[in-house]
Coordinates of C-alpha atoms and ligand atoms in Angstrom, one line a residue:
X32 CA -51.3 -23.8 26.1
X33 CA -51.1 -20.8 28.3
X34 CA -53.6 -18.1 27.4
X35 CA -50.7 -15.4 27.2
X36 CA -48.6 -17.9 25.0
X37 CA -51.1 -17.9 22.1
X38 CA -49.7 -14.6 21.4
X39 CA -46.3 -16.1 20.5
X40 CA -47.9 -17.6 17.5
X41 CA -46.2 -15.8 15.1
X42 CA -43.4 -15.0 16.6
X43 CA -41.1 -16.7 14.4
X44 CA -38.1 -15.7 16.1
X45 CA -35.7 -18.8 16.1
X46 CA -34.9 -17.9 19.9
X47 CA -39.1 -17.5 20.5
X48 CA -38.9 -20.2 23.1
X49 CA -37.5 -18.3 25.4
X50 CA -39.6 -14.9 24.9
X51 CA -42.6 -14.1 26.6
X52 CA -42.9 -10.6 24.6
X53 CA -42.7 -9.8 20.7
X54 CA -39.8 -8.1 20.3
X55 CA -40.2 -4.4 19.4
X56 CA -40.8 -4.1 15.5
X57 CA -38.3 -0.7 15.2
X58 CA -35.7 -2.0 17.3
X59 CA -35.7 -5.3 15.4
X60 CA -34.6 -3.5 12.4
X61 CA -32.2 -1.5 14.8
X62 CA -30.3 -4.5 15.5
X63 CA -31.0 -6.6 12.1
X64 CA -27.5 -6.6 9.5
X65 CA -29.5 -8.2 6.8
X66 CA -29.7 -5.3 4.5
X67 CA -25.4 -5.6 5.0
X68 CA -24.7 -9.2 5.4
X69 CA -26.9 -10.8 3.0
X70 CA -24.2 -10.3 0.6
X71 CA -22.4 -12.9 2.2
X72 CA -25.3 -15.7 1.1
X73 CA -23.4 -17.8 -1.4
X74 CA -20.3 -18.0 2.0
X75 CA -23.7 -19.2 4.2
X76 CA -24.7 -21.4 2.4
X77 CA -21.8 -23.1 1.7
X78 CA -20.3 -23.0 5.0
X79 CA -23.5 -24.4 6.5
X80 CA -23.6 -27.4 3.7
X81 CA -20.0 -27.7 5.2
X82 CA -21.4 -28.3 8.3
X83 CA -24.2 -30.3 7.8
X84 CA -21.8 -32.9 5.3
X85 CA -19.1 -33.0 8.6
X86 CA -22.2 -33.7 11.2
X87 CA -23.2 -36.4 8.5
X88 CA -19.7 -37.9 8.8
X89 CA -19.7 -37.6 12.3
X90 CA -22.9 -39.6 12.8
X91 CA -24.4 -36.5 14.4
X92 CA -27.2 -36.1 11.5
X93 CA -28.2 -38.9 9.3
X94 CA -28.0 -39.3 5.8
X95 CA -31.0 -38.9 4.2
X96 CA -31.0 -35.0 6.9
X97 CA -27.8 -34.5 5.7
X98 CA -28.9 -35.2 1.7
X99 CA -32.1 -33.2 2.3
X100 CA -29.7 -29.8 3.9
X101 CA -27.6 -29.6 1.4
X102 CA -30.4 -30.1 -1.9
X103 CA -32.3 -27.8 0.1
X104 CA -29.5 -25.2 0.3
X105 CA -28.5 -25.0 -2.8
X106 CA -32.3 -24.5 -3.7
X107 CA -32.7 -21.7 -1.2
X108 CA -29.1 -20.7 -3.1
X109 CA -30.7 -20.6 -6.6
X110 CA -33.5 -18.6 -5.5
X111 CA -31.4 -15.9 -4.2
X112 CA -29.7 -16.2 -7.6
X113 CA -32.6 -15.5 -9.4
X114 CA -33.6 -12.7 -7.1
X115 CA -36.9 -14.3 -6.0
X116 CA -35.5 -15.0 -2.1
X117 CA -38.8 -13.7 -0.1
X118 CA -35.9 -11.5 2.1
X119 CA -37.3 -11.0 5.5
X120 CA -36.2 -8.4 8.0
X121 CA -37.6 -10.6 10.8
X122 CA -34.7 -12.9 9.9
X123 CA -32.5 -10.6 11.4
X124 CA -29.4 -11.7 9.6
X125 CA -28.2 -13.8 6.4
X126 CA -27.7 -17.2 9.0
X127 CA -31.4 -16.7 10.1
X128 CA -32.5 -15.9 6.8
X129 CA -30.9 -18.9 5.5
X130 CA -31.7 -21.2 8.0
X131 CA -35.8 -20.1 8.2
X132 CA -36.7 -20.4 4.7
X133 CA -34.8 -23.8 4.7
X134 CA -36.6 -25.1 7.3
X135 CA -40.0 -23.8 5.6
X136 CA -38.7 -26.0 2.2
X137 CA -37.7 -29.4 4.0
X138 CA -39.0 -29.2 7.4
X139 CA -37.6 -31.0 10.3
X140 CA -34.3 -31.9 8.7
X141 CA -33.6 -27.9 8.4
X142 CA -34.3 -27.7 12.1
X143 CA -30.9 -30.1 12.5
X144 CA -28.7 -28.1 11.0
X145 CA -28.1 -25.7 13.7
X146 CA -26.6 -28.6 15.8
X147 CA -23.8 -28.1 17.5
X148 CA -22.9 -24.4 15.9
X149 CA -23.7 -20.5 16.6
X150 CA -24.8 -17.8 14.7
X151 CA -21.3 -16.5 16.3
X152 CA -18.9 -19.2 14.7
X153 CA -21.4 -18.7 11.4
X154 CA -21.0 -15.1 10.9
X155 CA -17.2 -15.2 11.6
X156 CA -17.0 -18.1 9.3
X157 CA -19.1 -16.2 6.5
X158 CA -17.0 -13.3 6.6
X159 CA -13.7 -15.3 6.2
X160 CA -15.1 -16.6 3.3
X161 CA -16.1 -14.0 2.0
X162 CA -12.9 -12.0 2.4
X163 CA -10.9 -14.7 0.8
X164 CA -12.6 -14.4 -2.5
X165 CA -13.2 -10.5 -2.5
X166 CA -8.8 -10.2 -1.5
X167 CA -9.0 -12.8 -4.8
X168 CA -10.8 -9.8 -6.6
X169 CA -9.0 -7.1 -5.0
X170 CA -5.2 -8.6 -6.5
X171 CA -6.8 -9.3 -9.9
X172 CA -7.3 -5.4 -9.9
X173 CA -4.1 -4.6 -8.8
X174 CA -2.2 -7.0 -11.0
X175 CA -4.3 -5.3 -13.7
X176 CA -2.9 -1.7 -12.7
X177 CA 0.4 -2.9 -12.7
X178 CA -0.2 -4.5 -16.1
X179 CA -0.7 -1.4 -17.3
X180 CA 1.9 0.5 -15.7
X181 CA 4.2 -1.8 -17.1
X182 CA 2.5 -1.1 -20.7
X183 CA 2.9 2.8 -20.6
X184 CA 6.8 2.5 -19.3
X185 CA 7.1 -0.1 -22.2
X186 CA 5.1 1.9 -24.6
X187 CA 7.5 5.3 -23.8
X188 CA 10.6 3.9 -22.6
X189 CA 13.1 7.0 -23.4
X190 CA 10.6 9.9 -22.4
X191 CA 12.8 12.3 -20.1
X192 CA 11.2 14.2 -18.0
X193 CA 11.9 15.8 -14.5
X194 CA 11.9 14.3 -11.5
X195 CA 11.0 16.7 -8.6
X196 CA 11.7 17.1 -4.7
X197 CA 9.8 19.6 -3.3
X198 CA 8.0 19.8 -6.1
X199 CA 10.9 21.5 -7.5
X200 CA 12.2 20.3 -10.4
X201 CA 15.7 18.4 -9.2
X202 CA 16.5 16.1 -11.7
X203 CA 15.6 14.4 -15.5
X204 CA 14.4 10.9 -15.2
X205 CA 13.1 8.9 -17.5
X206 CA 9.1 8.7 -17.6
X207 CA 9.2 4.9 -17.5
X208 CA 11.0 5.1 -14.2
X209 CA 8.6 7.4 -12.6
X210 CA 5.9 5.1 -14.0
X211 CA 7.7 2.2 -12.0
X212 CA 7.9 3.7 -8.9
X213 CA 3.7 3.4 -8.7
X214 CA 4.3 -0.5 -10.1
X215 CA 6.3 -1.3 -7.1
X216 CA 3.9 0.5 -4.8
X217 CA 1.4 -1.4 -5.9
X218 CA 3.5 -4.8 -5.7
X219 CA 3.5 -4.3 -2.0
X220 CA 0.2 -3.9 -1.9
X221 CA 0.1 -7.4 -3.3
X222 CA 2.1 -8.6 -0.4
X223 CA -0.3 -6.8 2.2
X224 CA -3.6 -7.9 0.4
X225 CA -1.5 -11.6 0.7
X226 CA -1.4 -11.2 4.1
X227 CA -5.0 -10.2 5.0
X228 CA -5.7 -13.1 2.5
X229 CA -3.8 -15.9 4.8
X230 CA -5.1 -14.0 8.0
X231 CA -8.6 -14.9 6.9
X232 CA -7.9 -18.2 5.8
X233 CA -8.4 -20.3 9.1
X234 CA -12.1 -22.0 9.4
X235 CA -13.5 -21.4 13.0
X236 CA -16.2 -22.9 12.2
X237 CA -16.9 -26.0 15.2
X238 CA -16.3 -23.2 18.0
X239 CA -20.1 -22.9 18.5
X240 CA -21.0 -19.6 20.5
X241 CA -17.5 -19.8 22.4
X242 CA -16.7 -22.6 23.7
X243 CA -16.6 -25.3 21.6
X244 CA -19.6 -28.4 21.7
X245 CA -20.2 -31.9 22.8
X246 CA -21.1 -32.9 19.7
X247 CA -17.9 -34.9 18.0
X248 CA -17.5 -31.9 15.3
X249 CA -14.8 -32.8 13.1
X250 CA -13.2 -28.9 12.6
X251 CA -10.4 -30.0 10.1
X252 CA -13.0 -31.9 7.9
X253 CA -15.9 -28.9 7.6
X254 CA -12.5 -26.7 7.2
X255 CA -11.1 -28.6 4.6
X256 CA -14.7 -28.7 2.8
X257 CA -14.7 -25.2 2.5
X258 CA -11.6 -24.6 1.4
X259 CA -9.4 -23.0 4.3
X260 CA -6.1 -23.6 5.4
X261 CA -6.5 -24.8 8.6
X262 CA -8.7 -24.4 12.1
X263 CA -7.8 -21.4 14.6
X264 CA -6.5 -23.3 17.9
X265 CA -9.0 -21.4 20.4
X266 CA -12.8 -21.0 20.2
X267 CA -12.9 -18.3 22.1
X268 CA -10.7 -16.5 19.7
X269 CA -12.4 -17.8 16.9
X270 CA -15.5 -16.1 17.4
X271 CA -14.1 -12.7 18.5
X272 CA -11.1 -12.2 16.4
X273 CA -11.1 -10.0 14.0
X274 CA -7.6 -9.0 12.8
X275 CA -8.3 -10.1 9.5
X276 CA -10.7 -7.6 8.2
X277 CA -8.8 -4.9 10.1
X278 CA -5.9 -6.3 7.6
X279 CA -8.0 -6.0 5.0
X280 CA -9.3 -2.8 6.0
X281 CA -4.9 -1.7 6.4
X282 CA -4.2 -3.1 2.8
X283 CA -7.0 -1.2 1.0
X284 CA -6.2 1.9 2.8
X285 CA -2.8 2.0 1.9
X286 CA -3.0 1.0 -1.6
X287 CA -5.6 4.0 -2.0
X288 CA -3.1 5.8 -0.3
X289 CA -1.0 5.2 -3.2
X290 CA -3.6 5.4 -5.8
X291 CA -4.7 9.1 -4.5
X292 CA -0.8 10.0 -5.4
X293 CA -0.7 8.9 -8.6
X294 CA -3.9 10.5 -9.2
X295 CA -2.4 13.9 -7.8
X296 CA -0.4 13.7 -9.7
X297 CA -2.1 12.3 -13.1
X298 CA -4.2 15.7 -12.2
X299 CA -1.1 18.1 -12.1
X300 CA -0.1 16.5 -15.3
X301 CA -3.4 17.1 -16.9
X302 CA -3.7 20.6 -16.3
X303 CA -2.4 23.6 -19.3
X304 CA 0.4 24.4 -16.7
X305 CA 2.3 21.0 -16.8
X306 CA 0.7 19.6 -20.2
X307 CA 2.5 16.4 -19.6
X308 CA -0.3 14.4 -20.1
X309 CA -3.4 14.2 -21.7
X310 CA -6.4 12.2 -20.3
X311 CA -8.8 10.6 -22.2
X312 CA -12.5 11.7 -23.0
X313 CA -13.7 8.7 -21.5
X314 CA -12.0 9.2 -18.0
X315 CA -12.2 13.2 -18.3
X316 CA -15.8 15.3 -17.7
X317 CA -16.5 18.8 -19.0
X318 CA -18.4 21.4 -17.4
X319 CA -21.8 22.3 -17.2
X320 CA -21.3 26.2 -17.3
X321 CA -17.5 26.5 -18.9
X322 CA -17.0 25.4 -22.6
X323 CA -13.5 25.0 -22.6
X324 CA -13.1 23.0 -19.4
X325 CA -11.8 19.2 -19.5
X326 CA -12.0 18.4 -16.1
X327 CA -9.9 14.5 -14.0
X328 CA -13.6 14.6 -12.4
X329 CA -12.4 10.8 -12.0
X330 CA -8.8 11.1 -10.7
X331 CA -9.9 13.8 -8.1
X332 CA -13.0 11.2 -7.5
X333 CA -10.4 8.5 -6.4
X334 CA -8.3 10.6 -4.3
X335 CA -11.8 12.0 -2.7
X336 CA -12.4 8.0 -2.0
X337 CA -8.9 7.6 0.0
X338 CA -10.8 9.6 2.8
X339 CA -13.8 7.1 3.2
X340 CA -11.2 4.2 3.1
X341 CA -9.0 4.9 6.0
X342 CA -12.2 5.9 8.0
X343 CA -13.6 2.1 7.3
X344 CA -9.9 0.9 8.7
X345 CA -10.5 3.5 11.9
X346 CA -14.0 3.0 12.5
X347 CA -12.9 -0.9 12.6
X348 CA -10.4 -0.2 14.7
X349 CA -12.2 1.9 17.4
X350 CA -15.1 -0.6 17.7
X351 CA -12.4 -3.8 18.0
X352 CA -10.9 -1.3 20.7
X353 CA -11.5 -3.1 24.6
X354 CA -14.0 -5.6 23.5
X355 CA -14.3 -8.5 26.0
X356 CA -14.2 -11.9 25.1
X357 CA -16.2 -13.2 23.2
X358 CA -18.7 -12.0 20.7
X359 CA -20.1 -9.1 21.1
X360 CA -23.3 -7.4 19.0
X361 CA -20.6 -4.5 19.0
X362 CA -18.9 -6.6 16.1
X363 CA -22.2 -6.7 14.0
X364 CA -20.7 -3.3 12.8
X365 CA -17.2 -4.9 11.3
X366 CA -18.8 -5.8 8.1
X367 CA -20.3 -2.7 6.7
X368 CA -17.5 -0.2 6.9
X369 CA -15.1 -3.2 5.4
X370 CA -17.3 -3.8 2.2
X371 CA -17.2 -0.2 1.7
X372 CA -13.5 -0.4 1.6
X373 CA -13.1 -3.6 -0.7
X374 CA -16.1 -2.0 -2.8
X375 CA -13.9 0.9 -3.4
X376 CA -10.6 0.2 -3.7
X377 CA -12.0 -2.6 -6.4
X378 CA -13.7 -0.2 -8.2
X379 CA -10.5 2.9 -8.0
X380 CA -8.3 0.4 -9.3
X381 CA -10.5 -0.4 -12.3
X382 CA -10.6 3.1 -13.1
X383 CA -6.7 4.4 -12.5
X384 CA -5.7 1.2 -14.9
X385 CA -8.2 2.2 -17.5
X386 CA -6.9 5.8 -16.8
X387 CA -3.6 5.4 -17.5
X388 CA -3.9 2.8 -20.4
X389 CA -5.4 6.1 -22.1
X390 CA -3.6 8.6 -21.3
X391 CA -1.6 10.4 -23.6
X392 CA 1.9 11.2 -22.6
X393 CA 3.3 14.4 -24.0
X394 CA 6.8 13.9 -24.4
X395 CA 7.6 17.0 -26.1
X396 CA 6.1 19.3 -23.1
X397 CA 7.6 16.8 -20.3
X398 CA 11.4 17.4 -22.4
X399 CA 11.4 21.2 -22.2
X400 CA 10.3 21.0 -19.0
X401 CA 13.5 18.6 -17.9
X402 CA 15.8 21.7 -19.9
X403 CA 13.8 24.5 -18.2
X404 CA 15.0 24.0 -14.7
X405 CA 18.2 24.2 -14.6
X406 CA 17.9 20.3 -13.5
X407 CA 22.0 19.7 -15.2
X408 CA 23.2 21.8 -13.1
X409 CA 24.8 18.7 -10.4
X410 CA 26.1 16.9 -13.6
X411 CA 28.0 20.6 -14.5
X412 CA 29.6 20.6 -11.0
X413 CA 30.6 17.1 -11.2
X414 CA 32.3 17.6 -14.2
X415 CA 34.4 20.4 -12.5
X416 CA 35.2 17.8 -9.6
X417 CA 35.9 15.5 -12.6
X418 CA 38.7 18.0 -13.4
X419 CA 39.8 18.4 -10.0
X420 CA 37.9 21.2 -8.6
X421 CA 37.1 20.7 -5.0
X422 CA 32.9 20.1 -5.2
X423 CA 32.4 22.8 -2.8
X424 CA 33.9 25.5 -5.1
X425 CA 32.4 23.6 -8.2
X426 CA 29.0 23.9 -6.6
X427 CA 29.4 27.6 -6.3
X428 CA 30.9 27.8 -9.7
X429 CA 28.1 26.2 -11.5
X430 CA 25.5 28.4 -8.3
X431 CA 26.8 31.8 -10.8
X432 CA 26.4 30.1 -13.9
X433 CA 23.3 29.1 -13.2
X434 CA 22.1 32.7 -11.6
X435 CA 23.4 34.4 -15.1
X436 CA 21.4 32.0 -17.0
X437 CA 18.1 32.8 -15.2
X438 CA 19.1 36.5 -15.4
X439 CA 19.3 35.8 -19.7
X440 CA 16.0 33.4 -19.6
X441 CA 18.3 30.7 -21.0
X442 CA 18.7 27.6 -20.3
X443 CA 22.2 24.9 -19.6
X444 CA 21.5 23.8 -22.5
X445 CA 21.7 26.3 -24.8
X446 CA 25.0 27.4 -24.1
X447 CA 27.9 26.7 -26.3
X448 CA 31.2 25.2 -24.9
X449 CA 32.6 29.0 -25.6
X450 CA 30.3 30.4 -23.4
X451 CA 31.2 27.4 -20.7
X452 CA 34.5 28.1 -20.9
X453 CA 34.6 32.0 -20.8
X454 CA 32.6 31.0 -17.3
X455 CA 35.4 29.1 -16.2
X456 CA 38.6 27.6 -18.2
X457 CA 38.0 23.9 -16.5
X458 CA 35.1 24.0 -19.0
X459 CA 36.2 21.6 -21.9
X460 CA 34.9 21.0 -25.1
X461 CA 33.3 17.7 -23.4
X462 CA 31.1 20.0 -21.0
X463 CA 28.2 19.9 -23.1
X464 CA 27.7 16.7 -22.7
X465 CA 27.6 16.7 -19.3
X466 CA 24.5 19.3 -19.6
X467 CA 22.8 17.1 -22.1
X468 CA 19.5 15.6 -20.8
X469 CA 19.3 12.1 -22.4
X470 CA 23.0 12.0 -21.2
X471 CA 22.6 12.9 -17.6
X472 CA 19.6 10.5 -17.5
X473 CA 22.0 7.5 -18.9
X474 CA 24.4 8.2 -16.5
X475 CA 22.6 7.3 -13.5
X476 CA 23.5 3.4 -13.7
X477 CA 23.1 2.5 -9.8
X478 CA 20.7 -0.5 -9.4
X479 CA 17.8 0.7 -9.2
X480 CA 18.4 4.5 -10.8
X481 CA 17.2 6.2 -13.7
X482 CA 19.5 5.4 -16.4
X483 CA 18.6 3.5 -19.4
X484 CA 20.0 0.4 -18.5
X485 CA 19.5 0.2 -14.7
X486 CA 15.4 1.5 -15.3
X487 CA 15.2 -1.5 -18.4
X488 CA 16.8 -4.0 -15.9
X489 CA 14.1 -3.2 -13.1
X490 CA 11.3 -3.5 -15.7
X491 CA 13.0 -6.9 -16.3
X492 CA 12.4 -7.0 -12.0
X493 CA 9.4 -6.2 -12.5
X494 CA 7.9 -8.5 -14.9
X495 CA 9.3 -11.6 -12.9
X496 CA 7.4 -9.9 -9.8
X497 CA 4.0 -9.8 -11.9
X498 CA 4.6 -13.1 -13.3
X499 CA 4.7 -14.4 -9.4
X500 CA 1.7 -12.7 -8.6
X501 CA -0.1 -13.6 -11.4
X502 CA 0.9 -17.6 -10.6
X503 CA -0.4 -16.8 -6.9
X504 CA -4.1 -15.3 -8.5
X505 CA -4.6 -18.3 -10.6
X506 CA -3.2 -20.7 -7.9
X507 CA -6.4 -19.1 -5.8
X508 CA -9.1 -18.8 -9.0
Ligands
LIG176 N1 -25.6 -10.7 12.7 C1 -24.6 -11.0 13.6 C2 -23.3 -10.3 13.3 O1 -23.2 -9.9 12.2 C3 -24.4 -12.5 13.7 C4 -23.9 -13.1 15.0 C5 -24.9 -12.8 16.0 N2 -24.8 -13.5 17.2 C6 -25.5 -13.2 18.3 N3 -25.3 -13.9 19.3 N4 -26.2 -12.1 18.3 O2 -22.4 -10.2 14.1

């Protein structure tokens, strides 16, 4: 031995053979994604006993190798479990981490294992695996949300209140409706979390650092071991694609896109002004200074989130932007801004669902505010056109009635069919019903509108829809 190799002793780097010079200790830790990736352990470890079974087949390892790999790995496995793993930063990354202390247990049968495979096919692997279970997680949560969506449009099926454009109040609906609009939000969010599910679920596992092996690797069988769908057709592709965690990254941000408006507006609710809800203690905070305060600390703390979320889709985005093929160290940095994202949306959706299972709904304060503003006032005009006024002229018609009744601070509903009909002589005895709320509301019987039946037949919609989801969570679990 050369006197200037004795100081590789100890240099335990699994590419040492090739290095003349320890590697630089502050730079190893620059370029080390243990501290991220080692979450992904339970995905190495099973993709690798994956391998090691298929090489086995393959008569590329033998059996009593193979047998010691995968005992071996599923002690390194429980020792991570226990949180007694000796984590090393020197390892680099979960694959090295994996693969070293392996090779302390067994010896020369953990040296095998690597045969035929990269750390490039391994980490792309890993994450794939990974992403299919946390996507698993992420539509258990949103099935939960929806559940109780579903529960508090149930729970206060009749509640009118108004619906607004502009924030302006426009028309009554009925609460349950509004509820549903966030349910079927969040059943497309379903679909897109679907999507980044099947996007992840193709094993390219067998394309070695890019471009392929020699070794007779069976892809379909280690693919099939661990559970995916299928192999993706190009190696090259395998180990640089990463269009399923950008998915990801698209589905979380949009679904905290929608649960940042219903938290808007969960805090608009919630505040003396609107009074049309009530939030719960246990999702609510006071203040530290003000007595009185009851603070959506929690809703405004979800909405805050949205922010980080589409940065973690961006930030993927710009460092996928003009990578050449294959792998590059550039894509060491896809995992950590894409945990953050699944991390987050899991945890926002726990809190909205236990958020609005608690709420309480003020239907008193959400009814006078549906007969404060004027909202009957379209129903009035069609009523004219209903007697044959042109709509134009009814429009302006009910424009002055309406102007009067500001003037008086009263409201549609408070006037009498006498006072209608001293406005103008179309006015019937009928005309009160068309300014009654609960009646305007019924009326609105288009698929998909806010009348009583129409809103109970969508709810009916929508339980079929969560009843498919829910047979596609446990067809994963
Ligand atoms: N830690 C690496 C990552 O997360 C694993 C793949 C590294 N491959 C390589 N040739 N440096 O991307």
């Amino acid at each position: 031995m050369a006197e200037s190799d004795k100081d590789l002793e100890g240099n335990d780097a699994l590419w040492g053979g090739r290095f003349e010079e320890h590697p630089d200790e502050a730079t190893q830790r620059f370029g080390a994604s243990l501290p991220v990736d080692r979450r992904m352990w339970k995905q190495d470890i099973k993709a690798s006993q994956a391998h090691a079974r298929m090489l086995g087949a393959q008569g590329v390892l033998d059996g009593a190798d193979v047998d010691a790999i995968v005992a071996g790995l599923d002690a390194v496995g429980e020792t991570i479990a226990a949180g007694t793993f000796a984590w090393n930063i020197d390892d680099e990354d979960i694959h090295m981490s994996v693969e070293s202390q392996l090779t302390r247990d067994i010896g020369e049968a953990g040296g095998r294992l690597h045969t035929g495979r990269s750390r490039n096919d391994q980490v792309a692997t890993d994450t794939r695996l990974y992403m299919k279970d946390r996507t698993i997680d992420l539509v258990a949560g949103v099935i939960g949300l929806q559940g109780a969506l579903m529960n508090v449009a149930d729970a206060h099926f009749g509640v009118v209140m108004p619906g607004y454009t502009h924030m302006q109040r426009a028309q009554p609906v009925l609460f349950s409706h509004h509820m549903m609009a966030y349910f079927w939000m969040l059943s497309r969010d379903f679909k897109r979390l679907v999507a980044a599910y099947d996007a992840a679920d193709a094993s390219p596992l067998g394309s070695a650092a890019l471009a392929g092996t020699t070794y007779p690797l069976d892809r379909q069988a280690s693919a099939a071991d661990m559970g995916f769908s299928g192999v993706i057709a190009n190696s090259m592709d395998a180990v640089s694609d990463r269009d399923f965690l950008l998915d990801l990254d698209y589905a979380c941000s949009v679904c905290m896109i929608h649960l940042s408006r219903m938290c808007e507006e969960l805090i608009l609710w919630s505040t003396g002004e609107f009074g049309f809800i009530t939030l719960s203690d246990a999702y609510s905070t006071g203040s530290s200074i003000m007595p009185q305060k009851k603070n959506p600390d929690f809703a405004e703390l979800v909405r805050g989130k949205t922010g980080r979320v589409v940065g973690d889709l961006v930030q993927l985005l710009m460092t996928m932007k003009s990578l050449p093929l294959a792998y590059n160290k550039d894509m060491q940095e896809d995992k950590e801004g894409v945990f953050d994202a699944v991390d987050t949306l899991e945890a926002c959706l726990a809190c909205v669902s236990g958020m609005v299972s608690t709420m309480r709904v003020n239907a008193d304060r959400m009814r006078a505010a549906a007969e404060g503003g004027f909202m009957a006032a379209t129903d009035l005009a069609d009523y004219l056109v209903g007697k044959g006024i042109p709509f134009r002229k009814a429009h302006e018609i009910v424009g002055e009635l309406v102007l009067a009744c500001e003037k008086q601070g009263r409201t549609l509903q408070s006037l009498t069919a006498a006072e209608l009909a001293a406005h103008c002589p179309e006015f019937g005895s009928d005309a009160t019903n068309a300014v009654d709320i609960d009646k305007i509301v019924a009326r609105r019987t288009t698929e998909g509108g806010t009348g009583h039946e129409a809103v109970k037949a969508q709810m009916e919609q929508g339980r079929s829809a969560l009843a498919g989801e829910a047979a596609w969570l446990s067809s994963k679990e």
